[in-house]
Short mmCIF file of C-alpha atoms in Angstrom, two decimals:
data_model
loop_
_atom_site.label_atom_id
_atom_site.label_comp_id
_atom_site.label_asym_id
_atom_site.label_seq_id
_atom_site.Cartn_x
_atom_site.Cartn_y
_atom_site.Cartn_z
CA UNK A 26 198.70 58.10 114.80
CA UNK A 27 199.87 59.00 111.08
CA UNK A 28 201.82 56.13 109.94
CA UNK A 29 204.34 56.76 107.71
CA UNK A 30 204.29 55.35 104.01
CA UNK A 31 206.30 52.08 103.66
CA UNK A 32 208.90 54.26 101.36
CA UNK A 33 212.71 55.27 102.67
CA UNK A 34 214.04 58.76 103.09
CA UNK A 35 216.41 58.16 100.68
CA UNK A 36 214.24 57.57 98.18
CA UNK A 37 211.95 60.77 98.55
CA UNK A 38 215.27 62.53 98.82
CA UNK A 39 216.77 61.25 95.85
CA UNK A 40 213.55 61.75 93.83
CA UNK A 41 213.55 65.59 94.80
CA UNK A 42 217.21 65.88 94.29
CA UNK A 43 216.91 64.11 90.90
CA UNK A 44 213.60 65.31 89.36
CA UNK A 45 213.44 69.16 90.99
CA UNK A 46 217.33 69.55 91.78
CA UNK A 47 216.14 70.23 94.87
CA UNK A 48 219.58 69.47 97.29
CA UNK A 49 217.96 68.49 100.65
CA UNK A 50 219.82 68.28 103.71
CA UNK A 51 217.28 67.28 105.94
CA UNK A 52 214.04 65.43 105.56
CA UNK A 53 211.51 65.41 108.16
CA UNK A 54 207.79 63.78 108.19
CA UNK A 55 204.60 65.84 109.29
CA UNK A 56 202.09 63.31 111.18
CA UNK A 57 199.41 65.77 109.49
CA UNK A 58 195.81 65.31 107.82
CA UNK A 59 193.44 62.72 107.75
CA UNK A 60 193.71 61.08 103.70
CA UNK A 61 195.46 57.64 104.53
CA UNK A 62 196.54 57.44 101.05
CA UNK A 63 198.77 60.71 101.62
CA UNK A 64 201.86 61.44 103.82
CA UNK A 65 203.82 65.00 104.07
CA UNK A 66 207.21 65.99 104.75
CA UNK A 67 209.29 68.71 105.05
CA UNK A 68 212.13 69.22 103.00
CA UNK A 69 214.94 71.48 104.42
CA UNK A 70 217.88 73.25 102.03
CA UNK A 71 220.41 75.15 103.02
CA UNK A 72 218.53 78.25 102.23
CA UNK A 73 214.93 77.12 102.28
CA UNK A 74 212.14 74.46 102.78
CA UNK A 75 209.26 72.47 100.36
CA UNK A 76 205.57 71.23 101.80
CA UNK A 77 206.10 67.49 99.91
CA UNK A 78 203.39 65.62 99.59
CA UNK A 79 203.30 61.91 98.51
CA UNK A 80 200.29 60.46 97.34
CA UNK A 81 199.17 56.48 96.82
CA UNK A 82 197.00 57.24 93.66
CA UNK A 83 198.53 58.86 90.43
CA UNK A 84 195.24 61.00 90.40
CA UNK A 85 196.54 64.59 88.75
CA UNK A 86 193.49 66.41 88.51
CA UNK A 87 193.60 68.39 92.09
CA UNK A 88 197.73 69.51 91.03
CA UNK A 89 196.05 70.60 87.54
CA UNK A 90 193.02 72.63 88.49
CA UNK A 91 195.32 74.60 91.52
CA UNK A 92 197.91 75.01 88.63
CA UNK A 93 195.10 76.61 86.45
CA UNK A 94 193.41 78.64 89.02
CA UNK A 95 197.32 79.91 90.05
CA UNK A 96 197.58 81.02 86.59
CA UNK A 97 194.24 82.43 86.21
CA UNK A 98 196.08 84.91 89.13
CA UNK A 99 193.91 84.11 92.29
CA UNK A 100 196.26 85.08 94.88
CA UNK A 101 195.69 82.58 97.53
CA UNK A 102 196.22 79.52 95.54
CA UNK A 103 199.87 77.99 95.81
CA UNK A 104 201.33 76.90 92.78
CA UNK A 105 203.34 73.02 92.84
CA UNK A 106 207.11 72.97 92.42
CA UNK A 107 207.68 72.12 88.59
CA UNK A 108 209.95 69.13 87.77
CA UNK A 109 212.86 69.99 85.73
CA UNK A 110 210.81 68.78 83.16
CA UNK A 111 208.38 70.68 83.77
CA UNK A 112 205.93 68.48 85.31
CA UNK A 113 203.31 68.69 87.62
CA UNK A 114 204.04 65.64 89.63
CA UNK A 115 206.35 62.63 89.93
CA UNK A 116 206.43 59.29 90.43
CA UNK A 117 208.47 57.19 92.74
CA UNK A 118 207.66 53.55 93.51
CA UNK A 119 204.03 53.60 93.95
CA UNK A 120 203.24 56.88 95.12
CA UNK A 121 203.12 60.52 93.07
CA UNK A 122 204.96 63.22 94.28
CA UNK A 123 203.81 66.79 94.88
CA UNK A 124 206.10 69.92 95.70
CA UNK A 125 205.15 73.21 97.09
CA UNK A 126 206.78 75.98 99.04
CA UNK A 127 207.00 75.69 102.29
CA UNK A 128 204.66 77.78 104.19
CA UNK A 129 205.43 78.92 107.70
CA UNK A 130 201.75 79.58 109.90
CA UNK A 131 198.93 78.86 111.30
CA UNK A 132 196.14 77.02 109.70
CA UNK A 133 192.29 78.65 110.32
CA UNK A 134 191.57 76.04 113.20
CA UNK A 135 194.14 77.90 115.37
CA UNK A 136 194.16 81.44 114.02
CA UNK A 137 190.94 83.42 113.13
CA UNK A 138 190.89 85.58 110.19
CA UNK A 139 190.79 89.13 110.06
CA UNK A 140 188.30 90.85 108.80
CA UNK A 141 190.32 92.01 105.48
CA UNK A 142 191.14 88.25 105.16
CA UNK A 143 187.23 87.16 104.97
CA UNK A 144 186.23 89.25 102.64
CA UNK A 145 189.54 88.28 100.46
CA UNK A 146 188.59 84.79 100.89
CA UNK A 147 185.39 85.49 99.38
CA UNK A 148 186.49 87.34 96.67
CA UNK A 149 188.57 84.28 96.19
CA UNK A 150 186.05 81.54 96.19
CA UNK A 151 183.37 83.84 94.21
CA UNK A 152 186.35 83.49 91.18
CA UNK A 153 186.70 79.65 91.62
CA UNK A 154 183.03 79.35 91.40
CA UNK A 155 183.52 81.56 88.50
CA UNK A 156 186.65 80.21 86.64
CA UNK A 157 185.51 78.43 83.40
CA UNK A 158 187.44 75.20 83.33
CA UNK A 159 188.50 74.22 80.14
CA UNK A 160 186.28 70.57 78.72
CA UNK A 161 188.44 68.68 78.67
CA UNK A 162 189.66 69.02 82.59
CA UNK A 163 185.93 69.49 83.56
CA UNK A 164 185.25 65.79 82.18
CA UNK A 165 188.11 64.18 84.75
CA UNK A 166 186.66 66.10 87.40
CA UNK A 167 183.93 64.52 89.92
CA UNK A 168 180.79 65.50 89.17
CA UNK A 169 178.63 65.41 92.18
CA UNK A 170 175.99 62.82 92.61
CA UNK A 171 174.47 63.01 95.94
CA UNK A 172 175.67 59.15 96.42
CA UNK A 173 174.20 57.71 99.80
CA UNK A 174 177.23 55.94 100.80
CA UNK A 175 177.86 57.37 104.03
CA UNK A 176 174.22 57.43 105.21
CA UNK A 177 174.47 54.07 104.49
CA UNK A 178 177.08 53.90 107.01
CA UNK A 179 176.09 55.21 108.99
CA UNK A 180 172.53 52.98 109.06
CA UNK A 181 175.07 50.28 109.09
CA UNK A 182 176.89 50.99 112.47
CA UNK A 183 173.37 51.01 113.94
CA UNK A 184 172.64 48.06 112.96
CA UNK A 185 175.65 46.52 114.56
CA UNK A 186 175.18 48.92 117.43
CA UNK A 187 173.30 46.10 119.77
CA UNK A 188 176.11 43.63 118.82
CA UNK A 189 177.57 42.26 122.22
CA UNK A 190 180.20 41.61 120.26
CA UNK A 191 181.32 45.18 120.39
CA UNK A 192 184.75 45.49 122.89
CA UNK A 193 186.75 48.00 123.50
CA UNK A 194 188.25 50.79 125.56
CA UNK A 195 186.41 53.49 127.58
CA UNK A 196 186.26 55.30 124.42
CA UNK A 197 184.35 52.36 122.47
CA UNK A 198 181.95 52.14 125.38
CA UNK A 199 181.40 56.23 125.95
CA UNK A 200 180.69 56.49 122.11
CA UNK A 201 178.75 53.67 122.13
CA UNK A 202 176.37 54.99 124.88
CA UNK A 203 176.20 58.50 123.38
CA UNK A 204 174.97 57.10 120.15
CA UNK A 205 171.88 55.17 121.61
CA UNK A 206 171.38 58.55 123.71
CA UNK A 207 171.61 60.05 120.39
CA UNK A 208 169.90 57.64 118.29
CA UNK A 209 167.09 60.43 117.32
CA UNK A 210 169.31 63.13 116.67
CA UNK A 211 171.60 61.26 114.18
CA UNK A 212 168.93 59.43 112.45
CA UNK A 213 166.71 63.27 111.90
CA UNK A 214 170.67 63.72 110.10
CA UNK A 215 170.52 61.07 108.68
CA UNK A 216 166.66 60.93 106.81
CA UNK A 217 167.34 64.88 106.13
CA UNK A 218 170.18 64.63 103.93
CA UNK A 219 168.47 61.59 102.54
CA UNK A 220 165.02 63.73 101.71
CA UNK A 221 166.75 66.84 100.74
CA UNK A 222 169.22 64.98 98.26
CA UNK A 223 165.70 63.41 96.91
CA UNK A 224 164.97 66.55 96.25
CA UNK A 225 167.92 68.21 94.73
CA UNK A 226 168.33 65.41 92.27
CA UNK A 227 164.81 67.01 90.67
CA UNK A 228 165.99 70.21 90.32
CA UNK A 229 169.47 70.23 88.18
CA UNK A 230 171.20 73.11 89.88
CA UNK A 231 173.96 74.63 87.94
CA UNK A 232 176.97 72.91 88.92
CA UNK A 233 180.34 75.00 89.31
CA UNK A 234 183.95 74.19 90.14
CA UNK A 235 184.48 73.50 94.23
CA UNK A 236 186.98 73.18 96.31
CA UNK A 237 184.42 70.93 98.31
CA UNK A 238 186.51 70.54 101.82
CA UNK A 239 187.10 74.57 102.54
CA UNK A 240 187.01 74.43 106.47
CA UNK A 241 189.39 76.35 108.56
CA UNK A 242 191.60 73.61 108.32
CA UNK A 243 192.62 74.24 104.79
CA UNK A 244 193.15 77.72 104.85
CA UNK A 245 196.44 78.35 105.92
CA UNK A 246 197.58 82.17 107.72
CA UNK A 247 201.18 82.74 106.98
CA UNK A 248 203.16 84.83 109.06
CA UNK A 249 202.63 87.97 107.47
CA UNK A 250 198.99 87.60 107.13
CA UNK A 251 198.88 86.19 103.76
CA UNK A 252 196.86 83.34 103.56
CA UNK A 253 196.59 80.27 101.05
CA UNK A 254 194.09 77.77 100.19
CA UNK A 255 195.13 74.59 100.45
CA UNK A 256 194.37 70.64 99.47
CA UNK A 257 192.52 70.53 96.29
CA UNK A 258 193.21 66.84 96.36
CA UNK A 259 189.11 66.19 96.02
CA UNK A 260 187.93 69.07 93.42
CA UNK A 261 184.05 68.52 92.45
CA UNK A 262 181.71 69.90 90.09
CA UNK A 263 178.60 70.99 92.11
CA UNK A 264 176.20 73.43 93.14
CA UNK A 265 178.06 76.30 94.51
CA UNK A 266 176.71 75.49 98.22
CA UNK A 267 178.77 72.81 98.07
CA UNK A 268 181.24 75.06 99.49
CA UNK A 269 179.16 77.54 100.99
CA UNK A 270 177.85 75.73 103.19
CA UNK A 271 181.39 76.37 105.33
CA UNK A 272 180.97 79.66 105.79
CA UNK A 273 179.13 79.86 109.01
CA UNK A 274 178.91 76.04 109.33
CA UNK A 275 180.75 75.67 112.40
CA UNK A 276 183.49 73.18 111.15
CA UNK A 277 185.94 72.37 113.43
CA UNK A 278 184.24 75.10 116.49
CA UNK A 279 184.95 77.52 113.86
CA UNK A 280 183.60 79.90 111.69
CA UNK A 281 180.26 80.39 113.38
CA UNK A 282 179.91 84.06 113.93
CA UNK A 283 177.47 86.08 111.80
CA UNK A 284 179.69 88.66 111.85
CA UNK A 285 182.42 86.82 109.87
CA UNK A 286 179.59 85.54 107.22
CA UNK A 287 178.82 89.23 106.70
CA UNK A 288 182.22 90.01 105.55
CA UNK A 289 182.87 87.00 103.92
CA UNK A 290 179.73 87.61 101.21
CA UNK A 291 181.24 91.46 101.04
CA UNK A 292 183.86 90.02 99.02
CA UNK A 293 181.76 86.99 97.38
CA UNK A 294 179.31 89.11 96.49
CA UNK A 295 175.32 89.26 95.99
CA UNK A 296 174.44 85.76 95.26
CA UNK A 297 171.38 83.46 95.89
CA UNK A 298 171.87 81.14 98.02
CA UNK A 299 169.25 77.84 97.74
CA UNK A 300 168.63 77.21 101.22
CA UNK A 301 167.71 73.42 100.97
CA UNK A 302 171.25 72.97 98.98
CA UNK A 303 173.01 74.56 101.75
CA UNK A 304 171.34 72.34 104.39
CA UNK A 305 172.23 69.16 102.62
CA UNK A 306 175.41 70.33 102.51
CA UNK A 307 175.83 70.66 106.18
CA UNK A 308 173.70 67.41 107.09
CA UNK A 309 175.67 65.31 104.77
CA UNK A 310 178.72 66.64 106.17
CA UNK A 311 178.03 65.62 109.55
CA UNK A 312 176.84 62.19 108.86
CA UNK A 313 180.46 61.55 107.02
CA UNK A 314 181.74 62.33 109.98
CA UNK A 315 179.72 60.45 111.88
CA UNK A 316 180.07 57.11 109.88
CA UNK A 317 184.04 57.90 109.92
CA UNK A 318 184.53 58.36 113.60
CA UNK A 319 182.31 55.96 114.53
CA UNK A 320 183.24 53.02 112.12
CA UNK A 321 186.85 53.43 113.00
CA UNK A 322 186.05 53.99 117.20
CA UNK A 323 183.43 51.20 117.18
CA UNK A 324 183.68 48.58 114.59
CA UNK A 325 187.58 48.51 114.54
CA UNK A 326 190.47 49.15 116.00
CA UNK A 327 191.82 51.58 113.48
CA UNK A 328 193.48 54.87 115.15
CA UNK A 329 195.56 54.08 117.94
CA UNK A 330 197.13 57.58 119.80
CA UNK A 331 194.61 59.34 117.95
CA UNK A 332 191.13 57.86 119.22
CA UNK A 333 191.00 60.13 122.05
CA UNK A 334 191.29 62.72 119.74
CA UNK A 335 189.10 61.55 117.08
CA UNK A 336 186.19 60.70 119.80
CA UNK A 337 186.63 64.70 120.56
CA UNK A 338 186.15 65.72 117.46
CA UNK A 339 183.07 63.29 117.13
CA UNK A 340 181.83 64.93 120.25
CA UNK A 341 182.32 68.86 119.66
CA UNK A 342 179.75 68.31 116.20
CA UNK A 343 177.28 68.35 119.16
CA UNK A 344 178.57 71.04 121.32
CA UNK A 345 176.39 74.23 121.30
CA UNK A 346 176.90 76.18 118.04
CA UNK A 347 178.40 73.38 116.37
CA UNK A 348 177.62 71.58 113.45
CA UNK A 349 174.67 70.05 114.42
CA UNK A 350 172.78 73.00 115.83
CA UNK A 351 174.18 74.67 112.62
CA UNK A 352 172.89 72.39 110.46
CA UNK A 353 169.20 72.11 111.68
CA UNK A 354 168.96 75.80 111.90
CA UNK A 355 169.78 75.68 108.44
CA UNK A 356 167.20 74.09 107.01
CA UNK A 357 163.95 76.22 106.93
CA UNK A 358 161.80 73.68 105.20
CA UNK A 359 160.66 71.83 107.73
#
């Protein structure tokens, strides 16, 4: 379960009635997202509502590139509530705060897109891909690296995998028995991301600004069809595929139908797509997961009313046209 940050009410309230003259008469938390350094609320008014987000690092750079590519007019980026300062963000205690507009719908887990919205959202990405960040914002931007941290993990839960020392609940054990079953399957992840990021690292692609977490997840349907891309918290600098690789990957159950890829690249446009990028992309994706999930289902005792979910979401990456079967149909090199 999302825990809420050890910070009162009263003080997020006075900090958006102080700093945005926002009046709020009613502030309620959102047990949303998966960052454990972020929380969200919403803040009611007597004549509207704010998305607030409270953050444990004073990182700015996500607030600043969605403020530039707001500006640079592409429609389905939200702009943050200014201070009366005219900040970006503000600080309270040991957290930075973030204000947006509240937006009332359905994210793209639960509501498909239509076919006018794909091809908008590709229009969309094609101009962040595009948009020339200024120097001195591209140099406190991540710059991709292909770092093997999480196959790392992931070698390292299997090396603790045999420990009788391993307790838990009926979800420990089932997870624990699918991944010996599985053993083959998650290390072929595991060596291809490994081999193909080998391989990348020769070639110098041309790196471009990414959103690097689009999923269905983060694209939020409003009401009235509009629809907003949201949580640039981790922008990167990389090879375009590093978003991409979404489209058709299968995230979440979603976002697997050929058909929707087809209108997606109407609106992105003719582009060439380097196929062993792409399937990095989509390996390396899946073993995150797979070192997250598993680390906190296996080797502690982290999630509480959410490890049933959690172990769900571990399991659908394996459920027919999911990630997985995405993934190694994706790579055509072998």
């Amino acid at each position: 379960m999302i825990q809420k940050p050890p910070i009162s009410d009263q003080s997020i309230i006075e900090c958006l009635n102080t700093y945005y003259d926002i009046n709020v008469t009613a502030l309620t938390f959102l047990p949303l997202g998966a960052d454990e350094n972020a929380a969200v609320y919403k803040a009611h008014t007597q004549d509207s509502s704010y998305f607030v987000k409270l953050k444990r690092d004073h990182n700015e750079i996500g607030v600043i590139i969605q403020t530039l590519l707001h500006e640079a007019g592409i429609k389905p980026i939200i702009s943050p509530v200014k201070t009366n300062t005219g900040q970006l963000t503000q600080h309270v205690h040991d957290f930075t705060v973030i204000v947006y507009p509240f937006i009332e719908g359905q994210d793209g887990f639960s509501c498909a897109l239509t076919n006018g919205q794909w091809i908008t959202l590709g229009q969309s990405l094609r101009l962040v891909h595009a948009f020339d960040v200024p120097p001195v914002i591209k140099n406190q931007i991540k710059q991709e690296t292909y770092c093997p941290k999480w196959r790392e993990a992931v070698r390292s839960v299997y090396a603790h995998i045999d420990d009788q020392s391993i307790h838990g609940d009926d979800i420990t054990l089932q997870l624990l028995t699918f991944m010996k079953e599985h053993k083959n399957i998650i290390q072929r992840l595991v060596d291809r991301a490994e081999q193909l990021a080998h391989k990348i690292q020769t070639q110098s692609p041309q790196m471009v600004l990414c959103h690097a977490d689009i999923h269905g997840g983060n694209v939020l349907i409003e009401n009235d069809d509009t629809f907003y891309i949201v949580d640039w918290d981790q922008p990167i600098m990389a090879p375009k595929e590093r978003d991409l690789m979404f489209i058709g990957g299968g995230v979440g159950n979603v976002w697997n139908d050929p058909h929707e890829v087809e209108l997606f690249y109407l609106g992105y446009g003719k582009t060439e797509i380097d196929r062993d990028i792409l399937a990095y992309y989509r390996h390396e994706r899946i073993v995150e997961d797979i070192a997250f999930y598993a680390q906190a289902l296996l080797l502690t005792i982290d999630g509480g009313q959410d490890r049933p979910v959690m172990y769900k979401h571990f399991m659908d990456m394996f459920e027919p046209r999911g990630v997985v079967e995405i993934a190694f149909a994706s790579d055509t090199t072998i």
